[in-house]
Amino acid sequence: MTTILLKNGRLIDPSQQLDRVTNVLLKDEIVASLDAQETYADLVIDVTGKIIAPGLIDMHVQLREPGWEEDETIASGAAAAIAGGFTSIACIPNTEPPLDSPASIEYVRHKAARADKCNVFVIACASSGRKGEQLSEIGTLVEAGAVGFSDASRAITNPELLRRALEYTQMFDKPVLNRPELIELTHNGVMHDGMVSLVLGLAPIPAAAEDVMAARDICLCETTGGRLHLMSVSSSGTVEILRRAKARGVRTTAEIHPCNFSLTDEALREFDPNCKVNPPLRSADHVAACIAGLKDGTIDVISSGHAPRASQKKMHEMTDAPFGMVSLETTLGLTATKLVQPGHLTWSQAIDKLSTTPARILGVPKGTLMVGADADVTIIDPDLPWTVDTSQFASRSSNCPFDGWKLIGKATNVIVGGVVKL
């Protein structure tokens, strides 16, 4: 039996509404005690002044393997997750071939097990081949281990397909994750539609493209009673639509990426292709609305939206460079610096959005430090200053506009299943 004593830390566990200084004892793969009196353990980690949190969970990660290994592999993505403080990630199915078969899910799970870093869950394709034409074999994919269904960065534009997906997944209590984007309004767009895009002469992506699709998706969710999770929310209109839906009791949740509460479209004045993301960096009023949505619970989850792209792919002009930004290793620091430090969120609220709520949405037995739960723990130093250095990233890619930024708050220890990974 292996024991780990986390000594004198501030335990914050939103699943149990706990926030107190105590000792936490881990035995083998489970949480054994939250108020341990033992002075002996195989490993004692003094976490005085640090936060003991349930292992962080990122429910929106692109791992790019199979098919795009020049961007990321399952092993390098899992290593980046550990470096960023995440004990579990869920990968979306925009691989080549897409994750739409039991064999492809087994492939990811096998590679993740070989990497032996963090837990890797699979979000399978909602439609066969991500073509948006035919519903995937939902039941078979659930049996293979899928925890949710999505066509990843490609919005499910066919309303009949989304309606059937929302109905069918209820049989398995699985969520459908959809990107709210009306592609007829975003075609060839590069950045947020506003004064900056007008000045720079770059093709715009209007916020209405997100708002219209979000409203449609929520309407179908309300009609069917299914479970809808809106990915990559970024506009004030969508936040308000979500707020009203939640007030009516619609079973919808939503996530935001750190870049969409940390940067505005002003960042594109430098013509840095690493700032080209979709949804785009919005104007300050949209960012303020999103932060308000995080504060009042309209936006449930903070996910990285990790989208690695090899350096050579980003070495193009803005119009030709692909969308995407790596963010597994900066999500916690940006959350602490941009949301907790200014007082927008408490640490308990932040951890809830980074761990407990993602676990609940995905239906995985994580996101808690209840006695008997899996010993997945993230130790956070909330006052640790550090500087983002993309050359030190564990990710295979470094397409990140935060290089050189000074952040406060970082994971210092990561334990997965009772094994110290960081």
mmCIF file of C-alpha atoms in Angstrom, residues 31-380:
data_model
loop_
_atom_site.group_PDB
_atom_site.id
_atom_site.type_symbol
_atom_site.label_atom_id
_atom_site.label_comp_id
_atom_site.label_asym_id
_atom_site.label_seq_id
_atom_site.Cartn_x
_atom_site.Cartn_y
_atom_site.Cartn_z
ATOM 1 C CA VAL A 31 -8.769 9.535 -1.227
ATOM 2 C CA ALA A 32 -8.559 7.944 2.249
ATOM 3 C CA SER A 33 -9.106 10.878 4.612
ATOM 4 C CA LEU A 34 -9.700 14.641 4.495
ATOM 5 C CA ASP A 35 -8.637 15.343 8.061
ATOM 6 C CA ALA A 36 -5.822 12.879 8.430
ATOM 7 C CA GLN A 37 -3.984 12.853 11.716
ATOM 8 C CA GLU A 38 -1.270 10.502 10.536
ATOM 9 C CA THR A 39 2.210 11.876 10.689
ATOM 10 C CA TYR A 40 3.674 9.054 8.642
ATOM 11 C CA ALA A 41 3.169 8.303 4.993
ATOM 12 C CA ASP A 42 5.332 6.923 2.228
ATOM 13 C CA LEU A 43 5.432 10.451 0.818
ATOM 14 C CA VAL A 44 4.682 13.645 2.732
ATOM 15 C CA ILE A 45 4.167 16.803 0.657
ATOM 16 C CA ASP A 46 4.043 20.041 2.626
ATOM 17 C CA VAL A 47 1.486 22.191 0.825
ATOM 18 C CA THR A 48 1.349 25.048 3.303
ATOM 19 C CA GLY A 49 -0.009 28.145 1.576
ATOM 20 C CA LYS A 50 -1.200 26.116 -1.401
ATOM 21 C CA ILE A 51 -4.596 24.880 -2.598
ATOM 22 C CA ILE A 52 -5.528 21.199 -2.626
ATOM 23 C CA ALA A 53 -8.061 20.891 -5.457
ATOM 24 C CA PRO A 54 -9.813 18.002 -7.169
ATOM 25 C CA GLY A 55 -7.834 17.173 -10.300
ATOM 26 C CA LEU A 56 -8.566 19.702 -13.031
ATOM 27 C CA ILE A 57 -10.561 18.486 -16.047
ATOM 28 C CA ASP A 58 -10.366 19.996 -19.519
ATOM 29 C CA MET A 59 -13.371 18.971 -21.614
ATOM 30 C CA HIS A 60 -12.254 20.553 -24.913
ATOM 31 C CA VAL A 61 -8.841 19.457 -26.188
ATOM 32 C CA GLN A 62 -7.574 18.767 -29.681
ATOM 33 C CA LEU A 63 -5.006 15.956 -29.571
ATOM 34 C CA ARG A 64 -4.619 15.814 -33.383
ATOM 35 C CA GLU A 65 -3.601 12.143 -33.426
ATOM 36 C CA PRO A 66 -4.272 10.235 -35.595
ATOM 37 C CA GLY A 67 -3.646 12.271 -38.707
ATOM 38 C CA TRP A 68 -1.996 15.494 -37.595
ATOM 39 C CA GLU A 69 0.928 14.330 -35.492
ATOM 40 C CA GLU A 70 3.033 17.284 -36.649
ATOM 41 C CA ASP A 71 0.760 19.411 -34.441
ATOM 42 C CA GLU A 72 0.355 17.188 -31.405
ATOM 43 C CA THR A 73 0.344 13.561 -30.365
ATOM 44 C CA ILE A 74 -1.721 11.914 -27.697
ATOM 45 C CA ALA A 75 1.435 11.551 -25.591
ATOM 46 C CA SER A 76 2.591 15.165 -25.987
ATOM 47 C CA GLY A 77 -0.914 16.498 -25.404
ATOM 48 C CA ALA A 78 -1.244 14.435 -22.234
ATOM 49 C CA ALA A 79 2.143 15.707 -21.063
ATOM 50 C CA ALA A 80 1.027 19.287 -21.716
ATOM 51 C CA ALA A 81 -2.104 18.620 -19.671
ATOM 52 C CA ILE A 82 -0.049 17.497 -16.684
ATOM 53 C CA ALA A 83 2.230 20.535 -17.035
ATOM 54 C CA GLY A 84 -0.866 22.728 -16.951
ATOM 55 C CA GLY A 85 -2.331 21.045 -13.863
ATOM 56 C CA PHE A 86 -4.949 18.846 -15.549
ATOM 57 C CA THR A 87 -5.446 15.267 -14.389
ATOM 58 C CA SER A 88 -8.104 14.511 -17.023
ATOM 59 C CA ILE A 89 -8.831 15.748 -20.526
ATOM 60 C CA ALA A 90 -11.515 15.000 -23.087
ATOM 61 C CA CYS A 91 -10.377 15.035 -26.696
ATOM 62 C CA ILE A 92 -12.661 16.149 -29.496
ATOM 63 C CA PRO A 93 -12.860 14.105 -32.692
ATOM 64 C CA ASN A 94 -11.282 16.374 -35.338
ATOM 65 C CA THR A 95 -8.629 13.827 -36.214
ATOM 66 C CA GLU A 96 -7.946 12.071 -39.491
ATOM 67 C CA PRO A 97 -9.757 9.750 -39.640
ATOM 68 C CA PRO A 98 -12.362 11.235 -37.294
ATOM 69 C CA LEU A 99 -13.230 9.397 -34.081
ATOM 70 C CA ASP A 100 -16.449 7.815 -35.266
ATOM 71 C CA SER A 101 -15.859 4.119 -34.676
ATOM 72 C CA PRO A 102 -15.155 1.845 -31.698
ATOM 73 C CA ALA A 103 -11.730 1.086 -33.181
ATOM 74 C CA SER A 104 -10.771 4.757 -33.282
ATOM 75 C CA ILE A 105 -11.843 5.245 -29.664
ATOM 76 C CA GLU A 106 -9.872 2.201 -28.637
ATOM 77 C CA TYR A 107 -6.864 3.611 -30.500
ATOM 78 C CA VAL A 108 -6.936 6.830 -28.453
ATOM 79 C CA ARG A 109 -7.453 5.010 -25.192
ATOM 80 C CA HIS A 110 -4.616 2.609 -25.952
ATOM 81 C CA LYS A 111 -2.193 5.407 -26.863
ATOM 82 C CA ALA A 112 -3.207 7.361 -23.764
ATOM 83 C CA ALA A 113 -2.613 4.333 -21.558
ATOM 84 C CA ARG A 114 0.829 3.890 -23.085
ATOM 85 C CA ALA A 115 1.629 7.554 -22.495
ATOM 86 C CA ASP A 116 0.697 7.028 -18.810
ATOM 87 C CA LYS A 117 0.215 10.712 -18.051
ATOM 88 C CA CYS A 118 -3.344 11.916 -17.422
ATOM 89 C CA ASN A 119 -6.791 10.371 -17.915
ATOM 90 C CA VAL A 120 -7.944 10.801 -21.510
ATOM 91 C CA PHE A 121 -11.656 10.610 -22.321
ATOM 92 C CA VAL A 122 -13.032 10.561 -25.853
ATOM 93 C CA ILE A 123 -15.768 12.737 -27.295
ATOM 94 C CA ALA A 124 -16.853 10.879 -30.405
ATOM 95 C CA CYS A 125 -18.311 12.203 -33.649
ATOM 96 C CA ALA A 126 -21.972 13.164 -33.604
ATOM 97 C CA SER A 127 -22.185 12.452 -37.310
ATOM 98 C CA SER A 128 -20.410 9.806 -39.315
ATOM 99 C CA GLY A 129 -17.110 11.210 -40.546
ATOM 100 C CA ARG A 130 -18.057 14.643 -39.149
ATOM 101 C CA LYS A 131 -19.890 15.192 -42.417
ATOM 102 C CA GLY A 132 -23.086 16.363 -40.800
ATOM 103 C CA GLU A 133 -25.178 13.970 -42.859
ATOM 104 C CA GLN A 134 -25.759 10.751 -40.941
ATOM 105 C CA LEU A 135 -25.941 10.194 -37.203
ATOM 106 C CA SER A 136 -23.061 8.184 -35.760
ATOM 107 C CA GLU A 137 -23.635 4.792 -34.189
ATOM 108 C CA ILE A 138 -24.249 6.404 -30.805
ATOM 109 C CA GLY A 139 -24.939 3.230 -28.815
ATOM 110 C CA THR A 140 -21.921 1.404 -30.168
ATOM 111 C CA LEU A 141 -19.677 4.377 -29.460
ATOM 112 C CA VAL A 142 -20.977 4.654 -25.893
ATOM 113 C CA GLU A 143 -20.148 0.989 -25.380
ATOM 114 C CA ALA A 144 -16.641 1.733 -26.663
ATOM 115 C CA GLY A 145 -16.201 4.480 -24.075
ATOM 116 C CA ALA A 146 -17.389 7.752 -25.639
ATOM 117 C CA VAL A 147 -18.417 10.281 -22.976
ATOM 118 C CA GLY A 148 -20.077 12.769 -25.322
ATOM 119 C CA PHE A 149 -20.771 13.559 -28.973
ATOM 120 C CA SER A 150 -19.688 16.442 -31.165
ATOM 121 C CA ASP A 151 -18.480 17.288 -34.627
ATOM 122 C CA ALA A 152 -15.724 19.301 -32.930
ATOM 123 C CA SER A 153 -14.778 22.559 -34.641
ATOM 124 C CA ARG A 154 -17.358 21.891 -37.342
ATOM 125 C CA ALA A 155 -20.797 23.053 -36.242
ATOM 126 C CA ILE A 156 -23.701 20.652 -36.679
ATOM 127 C CA THR A 157 -25.540 22.780 -39.203
ATOM 128 C CA ASN A 158 -28.283 20.277 -40.052
ATOM 129 C CA PRO A 159 -31.064 20.947 -37.509
ATOM 130 C CA GLU A 160 -32.671 17.558 -38.071
ATOM 131 C CA LEU A 161 -29.385 15.815 -37.328
ATOM 132 C CA LEU A 162 -28.895 17.819 -34.133
ATOM 133 C CA ARG A 163 -32.470 17.153 -33.063
ATOM 134 C CA ARG A 164 -32.037 13.409 -33.486
ATOM 135 C CA ALA A 165 -28.667 13.490 -31.722
ATOM 136 C CA LEU A 166 -30.228 15.292 -28.740
ATOM 137 C CA GLU A 167 -33.044 12.742 -28.624
ATOM 138 C CA TYR A 168 -30.948 9.607 -29.074
ATOM 139 C CA THR A 169 -28.217 10.519 -26.581
ATOM 140 C CA GLN A 170 -30.851 10.795 -23.835
ATOM 141 C CA MET A 171 -30.990 6.997 -23.834
ATOM 142 C CA PHE A 172 -27.408 7.009 -22.589
ATOM 143 C CA ASP A 173 -27.459 10.278 -20.607
ATOM 144 C CA LYS A 174 -24.665 11.710 -22.747
ATOM 145 C CA PRO A 175 -24.251 15.360 -23.784
ATOM 146 C CA VAL A 176 -24.123 16.711 -27.311
ATOM 147 C CA LEU A 177 -21.417 19.358 -27.669
ATOM 148 C CA ASN A 178 -21.890 21.822 -30.492
ATOM 149 C CA ARG A 179 -20.039 24.860 -31.761
ATOM 150 C CA PRO A 180 -22.565 27.679 -32.222
ATOM 151 C CA GLU A 181 -21.480 29.003 -35.598
ATOM 152 C CA LEU A 182 -23.601 29.836 -38.620
ATOM 153 C CA ILE A 183 -21.050 29.226 -41.326
ATOM 154 C CA GLU A 184 -22.991 31.204 -43.920
ATOM 155 C CA LEU A 185 -22.091 34.286 -41.865
ATOM 156 C CA THR A 186 -18.462 33.405 -41.122
ATOM 157 C CA HIS A 187 -17.303 32.220 -44.540
ATOM 158 C CA ASN A 188 -13.685 33.391 -45.124
ATOM 159 C CA GLY A 189 -13.808 35.479 -41.949
ATOM 160 C CA VAL A 190 -10.565 36.101 -40.071
ATOM 161 C CA MET A 191 -11.435 38.172 -37.006
ATOM 162 C CA HIS A 192 -14.249 39.757 -35.009
ATOM 163 C CA ASP A 193 -16.504 42.093 -36.963
ATOM 164 C CA GLY A 194 -15.849 45.563 -35.561
ATOM 165 C CA MET A 195 -13.834 48.743 -35.859
ATOM 166 C CA VAL A 196 -10.494 46.904 -35.673
ATOM 167 C CA SER A 197 -11.357 44.559 -38.533
ATOM 168 C CA LEU A 198 -12.476 47.584 -40.537
ATOM 169 C CA VAL A 199 -9.182 49.389 -39.895
ATOM 170 C CA LEU A 200 -7.057 46.321 -40.613
ATOM 171 C CA GLY A 201 -9.037 45.359 -43.683
ATOM 172 C CA LEU A 202 -9.498 41.770 -42.527
ATOM 173 C CA ALA A 203 -12.622 39.783 -43.329
ATOM 174 C CA PRO A 204 -15.045 39.918 -40.374
ATOM 175 C CA ILE A 205 -16.738 37.218 -38.318
ATOM 176 C CA PRO A 206 -19.917 38.773 -36.902
ATOM 177 C CA ALA A 207 -21.073 37.930 -33.398
ATOM 178 C CA ALA A 208 -24.486 37.241 -34.898
ATOM 179 C CA ALA A 209 -23.082 34.072 -36.450
ATOM 180 C CA GLU A 210 -22.675 32.671 -32.951
ATOM 181 C CA ASP A 211 -25.873 34.148 -31.522
ATOM 182 C CA VAL A 212 -28.177 32.819 -34.233
ATOM 183 C CA MET A 213 -26.813 29.284 -33.981
ATOM 184 C CA ALA A 214 -26.835 29.330 -30.177
ATOM 185 C CA ALA A 215 -30.503 30.304 -30.221
ATOM 186 C CA ARG A 216 -31.319 27.501 -32.666
ATOM 187 C CA ASP A 217 -29.393 24.922 -30.652
ATOM 188 C CA ILE A 218 -31.039 25.938 -27.395
ATOM 189 C CA CYS A 219 -34.468 25.811 -29.030
ATOM 190 C CA LEU A 220 -33.824 22.232 -30.158
ATOM 191 C CA CYS A 221 -32.485 21.346 -26.721
ATOM 192 C CA GLU A 222 -35.601 22.735 -25.080
ATOM 193 C CA THR A 223 -37.870 20.912 -27.528
ATOM 194 C CA THR A 224 -36.197 17.535 -27.146
ATOM 195 C CA GLY A 225 -35.204 17.673 -23.484
ATOM 196 C CA GLY A 226 -31.708 16.542 -24.419
ATOM 197 C CA ARG A 227 -28.421 17.676 -22.922
ATOM 198 C CA LEU A 228 -26.689 20.395 -24.940
ATOM 199 C CA HIS A 229 -23.277 21.860 -24.209
ATOM 200 C CA LEU A 230 -22.353 24.964 -26.182
ATOM 201 C CA MET A 231 -18.658 24.978 -26.981
ATOM 202 C CA SER A 232 -16.470 28.067 -27.270
ATOM 203 C CA VAL A 233 -18.886 30.818 -26.260
ATOM 204 C CA SER A 234 -17.567 34.332 -26.932
ATOM 205 C CA SER A 235 -20.329 36.869 -27.611
ATOM 206 C CA SER A 236 -22.525 39.002 -25.384
ATOM 207 C CA GLY A 237 -25.617 37.964 -27.328
ATOM 208 C CA THR A 238 -24.992 34.276 -26.714
ATOM 209 C CA VAL A 239 -24.420 34.907 -23.013
ATOM 210 C CA GLU A 240 -27.791 36.640 -22.760
ATOM 211 C CA ILE A 241 -29.541 33.884 -24.744
ATOM 212 C CA LEU A 242 -27.994 31.316 -22.408
ATOM 213 C CA ARG A 243 -29.006 33.291 -19.332
ATOM 214 C CA ARG A 244 -32.650 33.335 -20.405
ATOM 215 C CA ALA A 245 -32.581 29.627 -21.309
ATOM 216 C CA LYS A 246 -31.196 28.674 -17.917
ATOM 217 C CA ALA A 247 -33.899 30.739 -16.250
ATOM 218 C CA ARG A 248 -36.436 28.561 -18.092
ATOM 219 C CA GLY A 249 -34.697 25.410 -16.911
ATOM 220 C CA VAL A 250 -33.321 24.321 -20.282
ATOM 221 C CA ARG A 251 -30.695 21.594 -19.880
ATOM 222 C CA THR A 252 -27.903 23.504 -21.549
ATOM 223 C CA THR A 253 -24.395 24.298 -20.381
ATOM 224 C CA ALA A 254 -21.601 26.334 -21.924
ATOM 225 C CA GLU A 255 -17.867 26.862 -21.879
ATOM 226 C CA ILE A 256 -15.420 29.635 -22.622
ATOM 227 C CA HIS A 257 -11.729 29.564 -23.492
ATOM 228 C CA PRO A 258 -9.174 31.719 -21.620
ATOM 229 C CA CYS A 259 -8.234 33.686 -24.741
ATOM 230 C CA ASN A 260 -11.816 34.933 -24.968
ATOM 231 C CA PHE A 261 -11.713 36.522 -21.501
ATOM 232 C CA SER A 262 -8.030 37.546 -21.586
ATOM 233 C CA LEU A 263 -7.639 39.269 -24.965
ATOM 234 C CA THR A 264 -9.659 41.544 -27.217
ATOM 235 C CA ASP A 265 -9.584 42.027 -30.968
ATOM 236 C CA GLU A 266 -7.057 44.825 -30.383
ATOM 237 C CA ALA A 267 -4.429 42.056 -30.116
ATOM 238 C CA LEU A 268 -4.720 41.458 -33.859
ATOM 239 C CA ARG A 269 -3.295 44.886 -34.643
ATOM 240 C CA GLU A 270 0.128 43.171 -34.447
ATOM 241 C CA PHE A 271 -0.956 40.754 -37.189
ATOM 242 C CA ASP A 272 0.154 37.822 -35.028
ATOM 243 C CA PRO A 273 -1.323 34.641 -36.569
ATOM 244 C CA ASN A 274 -1.300 33.091 -33.093
ATOM 245 C CA CYS A 275 -4.160 35.463 -32.269
ATOM 246 C CA LYS A 276 -6.253 34.015 -35.076
ATOM 247 C CA VAL A 277 -8.750 31.800 -33.299
ATOM 248 C CA ASN A 278 -12.337 30.733 -33.862
ATOM 249 C CA PRO A 279 -14.467 32.010 -32.243
ATOM 250 C CA PRO A 280 -12.440 35.162 -32.715
ATOM 251 C CA LEU A 281 -11.111 37.493 -30.060
ATOM 252 C CA ARG A 282 -13.997 39.882 -29.532
ATOM 253 C CA SER A 283 -14.233 43.546 -28.562
ATOM 254 C CA ALA A 284 -14.066 44.696 -24.946
ATOM 255 C CA ASP A 285 -17.839 44.823 -24.471
ATOM 256 C CA HIS A 286 -18.171 41.163 -25.428
ATOM 257 C CA VAL A 287 -15.306 40.212 -23.093
ATOM 258 C CA ALA A 288 -17.002 42.073 -20.236
ATOM 259 C CA ALA A 289 -20.285 40.267 -20.934
ATOM 260 C CA CYS A 290 -18.538 36.897 -20.904
ATOM 261 C CA ILE A 291 -16.861 37.655 -17.576
ATOM 262 C CA ALA A 292 -20.268 38.657 -16.194
ATOM 263 C CA GLY A 293 -21.594 35.332 -17.482
ATOM 264 C CA LEU A 294 -18.823 33.485 -15.658
ATOM 265 C CA LYS A 295 -19.583 35.377 -12.461
ATOM 266 C CA ASP A 296 -23.324 34.681 -12.398
ATOM 267 C CA GLY A 297 -23.005 31.061 -13.533
ATOM 268 C CA THR A 298 -24.380 31.504 -17.033
ATOM 269 C CA ILE A 299 -21.094 30.126 -18.362
ATOM 270 C CA ASP A 300 -20.449 26.866 -16.535
ATOM 271 C CA VAL A 301 -17.017 25.737 -17.649
ATOM 272 C CA ILE A 302 -13.568 27.074 -18.450
ATOM 273 C CA SER A 303 -11.911 24.815 -21.009
ATOM 274 C CA SER A 304 -8.623 25.350 -22.764
ATOM 275 C CA GLY A 305 -9.837 24.918 -26.334
ATOM 276 C CA HIS A 306 -6.298 23.613 -26.890
ATOM 277 C CA ALA A 307 -5.721 23.769 -30.657
ATOM 278 C CA PRO A 308 -2.071 23.052 -31.468
ATOM 279 C CA ARG A 309 -0.765 23.895 -34.911
ATOM 280 C CA ALA A 310 2.780 23.266 -36.117
ATOM 281 C CA SER A 311 4.920 26.383 -36.441
ATOM 282 C CA GLN A 312 5.194 26.133 -40.212
ATOM 283 C CA LYS A 313 1.413 26.226 -40.503
ATOM 284 C CA LYS A 314 1.218 29.488 -38.575
ATOM 285 C CA MET A 315 4.014 31.112 -40.600
ATOM 286 C CA HIS A 316 1.590 32.601 -43.069
ATOM 287 C CA GLU A 317 -0.289 35.826 -43.467
ATOM 288 C CA MET A 318 -3.380 36.219 -41.343
ATOM 289 C CA THR A 319 -5.745 35.271 -44.129
ATOM 290 C CA ASP A 320 -3.955 31.988 -44.831
ATOM 291 C CA ALA A 321 -2.878 30.877 -41.346
ATOM 292 C CA PRO A 322 -5.107 28.257 -39.683
ATOM 293 C CA PHE A 323 -7.196 29.057 -36.632
ATOM 294 C CA GLY A 324 -6.006 27.793 -33.255
ATOM 295 C CA MET A 325 -3.962 28.378 -30.130
ATOM 296 C CA VAL A 326 -2.244 26.043 -27.649
ATOM 297 C CA SER A 327 -3.520 26.651 -24.163
ATOM 298 C CA LEU A 328 -3.351 23.598 -21.927
ATOM 299 C CA GLU A 329 -0.335 25.049 -20.144
ATOM 300 C CA THR A 330 -1.691 28.586 -19.690
ATOM 301 C CA THR A 331 -5.366 28.014 -18.841
ATOM 302 C CA LEU A 332 -4.923 27.809 -15.070
ATOM 303 C CA GLY A 333 -2.547 30.772 -14.955
ATOM 304 C CA LEU A 334 -4.833 32.947 -17.076
ATOM 305 C CA THR A 335 -7.837 31.972 -14.966
ATOM 306 C CA ALA A 336 -5.986 32.912 -11.792
ATOM 307 C CA THR A 337 -4.570 36.137 -13.209
ATOM 308 C CA LYS A 338 -7.551 37.421 -15.182
ATOM 309 C CA LEU A 339 -10.463 36.129 -13.114
ATOM 310 C CA VAL A 340 -9.429 35.297 -9.549
ATOM 311 C CA GLN A 341 -6.885 38.043 -8.893
ATOM 312 C CA PRO A 342 -9.250 40.865 -9.980
ATOM 313 C CA GLY A 343 -12.044 39.359 -7.881
ATOM 314 C CA HIS A 344 -14.336 38.205 -10.695
ATOM 315 C CA LEU A 345 -14.289 34.621 -9.345
ATOM 316 C CA THR A 346 -13.350 33.059 -6.033
ATOM 317 C CA TRP A 347 -10.981 30.127 -6.085
ATOM 318 C CA SER A 348 -13.902 27.849 -5.270
ATOM 319 C CA GLN A 349 -15.835 29.133 -8.286
ATOM 320 C CA ALA A 350 -12.793 28.791 -10.526
ATOM 321 C CA ILE A 351 -12.116 25.217 -9.429
ATOM 322 C CA ASP A 352 -15.769 24.362 -9.913
ATOM 323 C CA LYS A 353 -15.542 25.522 -13.541
ATOM 324 C CA LEU A 354 -12.209 23.762 -14.055
ATOM 325 C CA SER A 355 -13.033 20.454 -12.389
ATOM 326 C CA THR A 356 -16.336 19.684 -10.693
ATOM 327 C CA THR A 357 -18.734 20.933 -13.365
ATOM 328 C CA PRO A 358 -16.842 19.445 -16.358
ATOM 329 C CA ALA A 359 -16.929 16.067 -14.576
ATOM 330 C CA ARG A 360 -20.671 16.388 -14.011
ATOM 331 C CA ILE A 361 -21.373 17.338 -17.635
ATOM 332 C CA LEU A 362 -19.291 14.469 -18.996
ATOM 333 C CA GLY A 363 -20.628 12.033 -16.404
ATOM 334 C CA VAL A 364 -17.192 10.873 -15.320
ATOM 335 C CA PRO A 365 -16.410 9.961 -11.672
ATOM 336 C CA LYS A 366 -13.939 12.799 -11.185
ATOM 337 C CA GLY A 367 -13.960 16.379 -9.938
ATOM 338 C CA THR A 368 -14.274 15.554 -6.258
ATOM 339 C CA LEU A 369 -12.069 14.695 -3.288
ATOM 340 C CA MET A 370 -14.792 12.874 -1.405
ATOM 341 C CA VAL A 371 -13.440 9.998 0.684
ATOM 342 C CA GLY A 372 -13.267 6.969 -1.584
ATOM 343 C CA ALA A 373 -12.977 9.036 -4.766
ATOM 344 C CA ASP A 374 -10.144 8.623 -7.246
ATOM 345 C CA ALA A 375 -6.920 10.153 -5.952
ATOM 346 C CA ASP A 376 -6.705 12.777 -8.709
ATOM 347 C CA VAL A 377 -5.397 15.968 -7.127
ATOM 348 C CA THR A 378 -4.025 19.283 -8.346
ATOM 349 C CA ILE A 379 -1.934 21.356 -5.961
ATOM 350 C CA ILE A 380 -2.051 25.055 -6.861
#
